[in-house]
Amino acid sequence: MLKDFNSIPKTDRVIIALDCEADKALSIAYQLAGEASWVKIGMTLYYAYGTDLVKMLKARGYKVFLDLKFHDIPHQVRGAARSAAESGADMITMHTDGGVPMMVAALEGAAEGAANIGSDVPVTLGITVLTSMDDSTLTEIGVCRPMQEQVLCLAGLAKKAGISGVVASPQEASALRKELGDDAYIVCPGVRPLGSAIGDQSRIATPADAFANGASHIVIGRPITDADDPIAAFRAIAAELS
Ligand code: C5P
């Protein structure tokens, strides 16, 4: 099914990564309910609060990106994806270097879980290379190809498995858009509004540039959660994008 991402306002394609303590995460999410569309829960909050947190955020009208980055044998990953879909997650992740059979198993599990609760199948995304990595950290783990080749190779595996798209750096988004086509989800972390701290990200772009490069969605965490005023920080990004 072709997805016309451009018909969705860019602000509704900004995903706030709630990588902070639960009270603060809920406070930000509750204050931005109705203004922001997506939130992302990662391992830190999920391992502490589990599906209750997904359900609380869903109850406030959010789409929830549950970023648990599955990487295990296919049987285990099928079960993980089924459970994630049953929790109501709208978007889930897995490492593409787990291989095609593992990604196919995730897709099957996600479909089973969605059927069990009568909802849409979550968007299934493959992680290519973490945006905190660069060529030297890639070499350290034994990958001798240049970054872009490695990203495109892993994205090709995601396409072969039939999952919805990939997570990748904004700097690889335009090459990925060409490789994967118009209807693929390309979700970009490593996004920094001008003037915000880079932190541990090494392949970054501004929100507008990430979309211009071909991102369907962007993920922004610390520039919002670590801001003196997280609500104002989100609103400034939204204003810049509209
Ligand atoms: O705080 P910051 O904006 O850097 O947050 C980026 C978010 O995107 C984090 O939650 C991180 O786990 C996630 N992410 C990433 N690189 C990937 C996949 C996910 O930074 N390749």
XYZ file of C-alpha atoms and ligand atoms in Angstrom:
263
model
C 0.000 0.000 0.000
C 1.459 3.346 -1.037
C 1.779 5.757 1.848
C 1.539 9.398 0.978
C 3.669 10.739 3.803
C 3.587 14.256 2.386
C -0.151 14.476 3.055
C 0.612 14.195 6.790
C 1.901 17.455 8.366
C 5.572 17.225 9.302
C 4.827 18.017 12.949
C 2.697 14.866 13.079
C 5.731 12.960 11.870
C 7.956 14.112 14.725
C 8.445 11.347 17.284
C 9.425 12.497 20.777
C 11.880 10.027 22.322
C 10.942 9.888 26.001
C 14.369 8.759 27.213
C 14.039 10.223 30.696
C 12.547 9.215 34.021
C 8.911 8.157 33.979
C 7.443 11.167 35.833
C 9.087 13.585 33.452
C 8.164 11.479 30.412
C 4.502 11.425 31.409
C 4.499 15.108 32.290
C 5.898 16.045 28.855
C 3.543 13.646 27.084
C 0.473 14.836 28.963
C 1.258 18.512 28.333
C 1.762 17.927 24.627
C -1.271 15.652 24.135
C -3.175 16.893 21.098
C -0.117 18.801 19.802
C 2.327 15.952 19.311
C 1.275 12.719 17.613
C 4.020 10.252 18.382
C 6.104 9.305 21.394
C 8.872 6.761 21.574
C 9.477 4.516 24.550
C 12.850 2.816 24.702
C 14.266 0.062 26.822
C 14.901 2.167 29.923
C 11.265 3.029 30.570
C 9.818 -0.143 29.094
C 11.878 -2.453 31.301
C 10.723 -0.474 34.330
C 7.058 0.112 33.521
C 6.226 -2.263 30.666
C 2.965 -2.293 28.809
C 1.190 -0.105 31.400
C 3.156 2.843 30.079
C 2.230 2.037 26.469
C -1.419 1.890 27.472
C -1.261 5.182 29.429
C 0.202 6.982 26.429
C -2.275 5.386 24.035
C -5.092 6.547 26.327
C -3.869 10.140 25.786
C -4.197 9.719 22.028
C -0.547 9.088 21.173
C 0.809 6.721 18.616
C 3.489 4.764 20.434
C 6.797 3.787 18.907
C 8.071 0.938 21.076
C 11.795 0.897 20.329
C 13.041 -2.351 21.844
C 15.374 -3.250 18.951
C 14.716 -6.997 18.864
C 17.741 -9.160 18.087
C 17.422 -12.851 18.905
C 16.534 -16.158 17.271
C 13.408 -15.980 15.079
C 11.197 -17.896 17.530
C 11.942 -15.445 20.337
C 11.563 -12.410 18.102
C 8.202 -13.623 16.781
C 6.948 -13.806 20.378
C 8.413 -10.425 21.276
C 6.747 -8.775 18.271
C 3.443 -10.495 19.067
C 3.537 -9.231 22.652
C 4.519 -5.725 21.553
C 1.639 -5.585 19.083
C -0.762 -6.871 21.736
C 0.294 -3.996 24.006
C -0.994 -1.573 21.355
C 2.387 -0.385 20.040
C 2.069 1.332 16.652
C 5.703 0.989 15.593
C 8.357 -1.545 16.606
C 12.039 -2.105 15.828
C 14.454 -4.936 15.223
C 18.126 -5.109 14.210
C 18.472 -5.885 10.502
C 21.717 -7.722 11.205
C 19.590 -10.405 12.900
C 18.962 -11.527 9.302
C 15.972 -12.005 7.018
C 14.394 -15.023 8.811
C 14.419 -13.077 12.080
C 12.752 -10.058 10.437
C 10.134 -12.264 8.755
C 9.394 -13.819 12.147
C 8.950 -10.338 13.639
C 6.518 -9.416 10.898
C 4.511 -12.585 11.477
C 4.460 -12.033 15.237
C 3.357 -8.423 14.806
C 0.505 -9.518 12.534
C -0.584 -12.187 15.022
C -0.537 -9.742 17.926
C -2.502 -7.118 16.022
C -5.093 -9.714 15.009
C -5.437 -10.778 18.646
C -6.466 -7.253 19.680
C -8.248 -6.321 16.443
C -5.936 -3.450 15.541
C -3.700 -2.474 12.637
C -0.388 -4.260 12.262
C 2.335 -2.031 13.763
C 4.902 -0.430 11.502
C 7.938 -2.738 11.530
C 11.321 -1.035 11.283
C 14.810 -2.379 10.891
C 17.774 -0.750 12.600
C 20.625 -0.500 10.125
C 23.624 1.075 11.870
C 23.134 2.943 15.134
C 23.448 6.682 14.580
C 25.998 6.882 17.404
C 28.419 4.819 15.286
C 30.903 6.103 12.754
C 33.367 4.424 10.396
C 35.892 3.769 13.156
C 33.380 2.079 15.503
C 32.102 0.085 12.528
C 35.638 -1.104 11.763
C 36.086 -2.037 15.427
C 33.218 -4.520 15.193
C 34.683 -6.058 12.052
C 32.664 -4.280 9.362
C 35.133 -3.075 6.777
C 32.675 -1.580 4.284
C 32.117 2.171 4.348
C 29.122 3.259 6.449
C 26.815 4.014 3.522
C 27.412 0.637 1.868
C 26.725 -1.151 5.130
C 23.517 0.828 5.684
C 22.284 0.102 2.136
C 23.154 -3.588 2.427
C 21.190 -3.913 5.685
C 18.286 -1.880 4.280
C 18.200 -4.284 1.321
C 17.732 -7.154 3.776
C 14.845 -5.270 5.435
C 13.223 -4.830 2.023
C 13.726 -8.512 1.225
C 12.069 -9.475 4.514
C 9.087 -7.258 3.673
C 9.139 -5.051 6.772
C 7.820 -1.476 6.625
C 11.119 0.381 6.520
C 14.232 1.309 8.405
C 15.690 3.512 11.083
C 18.737 5.353 9.793
C 20.752 8.517 10.045
C 19.407 11.559 8.170
C 22.631 11.514 6.207
C 21.694 8.190 4.640
C 18.022 9.072 4.126
C 18.227 10.200 0.503
C 20.169 7.130 -0.644
C 17.722 4.948 1.284
C 14.708 6.675 -0.243
C 16.065 5.829 -3.708
C 16.769 2.248 -2.677
C 13.507 1.534 -0.834
C 10.975 3.617 -2.800
C 8.343 6.195 -1.873
C 6.222 4.079 0.422
C 8.976 2.927 2.794
C 9.137 4.289 6.315
C 12.488 5.974 6.862
C 12.667 7.040 10.480
C 15.608 9.246 11.394
C 17.088 9.836 14.857
C 20.249 11.907 15.116
C 18.180 15.056 14.575
C 19.328 18.262 16.197
C 17.608 21.645 15.942
C 20.196 24.378 15.388
C 21.945 25.305 18.615
C 21.205 22.093 20.538
C 23.837 19.781 21.983
C 24.949 16.878 19.799
C 25.452 14.448 22.728
C 26.568 10.990 21.561
C 25.056 11.255 18.074
C 27.602 11.480 15.297
C 25.600 11.619 12.029
C 23.158 14.474 12.524
C 20.886 16.895 10.625
C 18.335 19.583 11.475
C 14.641 18.558 11.481
C 13.949 20.345 8.180
C 17.014 18.857 6.489
C 16.153 15.348 7.686
C 12.713 15.614 6.029
C 14.226 17.204 2.926
C 16.638 14.256 2.717
C 13.732 11.796 2.564
C 12.852 10.931 6.163
C 9.202 9.929 6.609
C 9.468 10.524 10.381
C 12.098 12.039 12.661
C 12.953 11.088 16.244
C 14.007 13.811 18.661
C 14.887 13.051 22.257
C 17.287 15.074 24.358
C 16.809 18.404 22.555
C 13.268 18.204 23.983
C 13.600 16.171 27.192
C 16.776 17.947 28.390
C 15.579 21.447 27.480
C 14.862 23.893 30.316
C 11.333 24.031 28.913
C 10.583 20.799 26.973
C 7.150 22.018 25.892
C 8.600 25.199 24.381
C 11.357 23.142 22.742
C 8.804 20.917 20.996
C 6.734 23.929 19.957
C 9.798 25.656 18.497
C 10.534 22.560 16.384
C 6.881 22.380 15.276
C 6.902 26.086 14.358
C 10.118 25.670 12.383
C 8.583 22.760 10.443
C 5.297 24.434 9.639
O 18.265 12.095 22.389
P 18.327 11.762 20.941
O 17.574 12.739 20.068
O 19.725 11.500 20.459
O 17.531 10.382 20.844
C 17.542 9.564 19.688
C 16.703 8.359 19.944
O 16.731 7.532 18.785
C 17.172 7.490 21.103
O 15.996 7.014 21.747
C 17.913 6.338 20.455
O 17.767 5.129 21.152
C 17.199 6.227 19.112
N 17.961 5.648 18.031
C 19.169 6.154 17.593
N 19.825 5.557 16.560
C 19.284 4.506 15.945
C 18.060 3.985 16.385
C 17.413 4.601 17.439
O 19.654 7.154 18.130
N 19.887 3.977 14.903
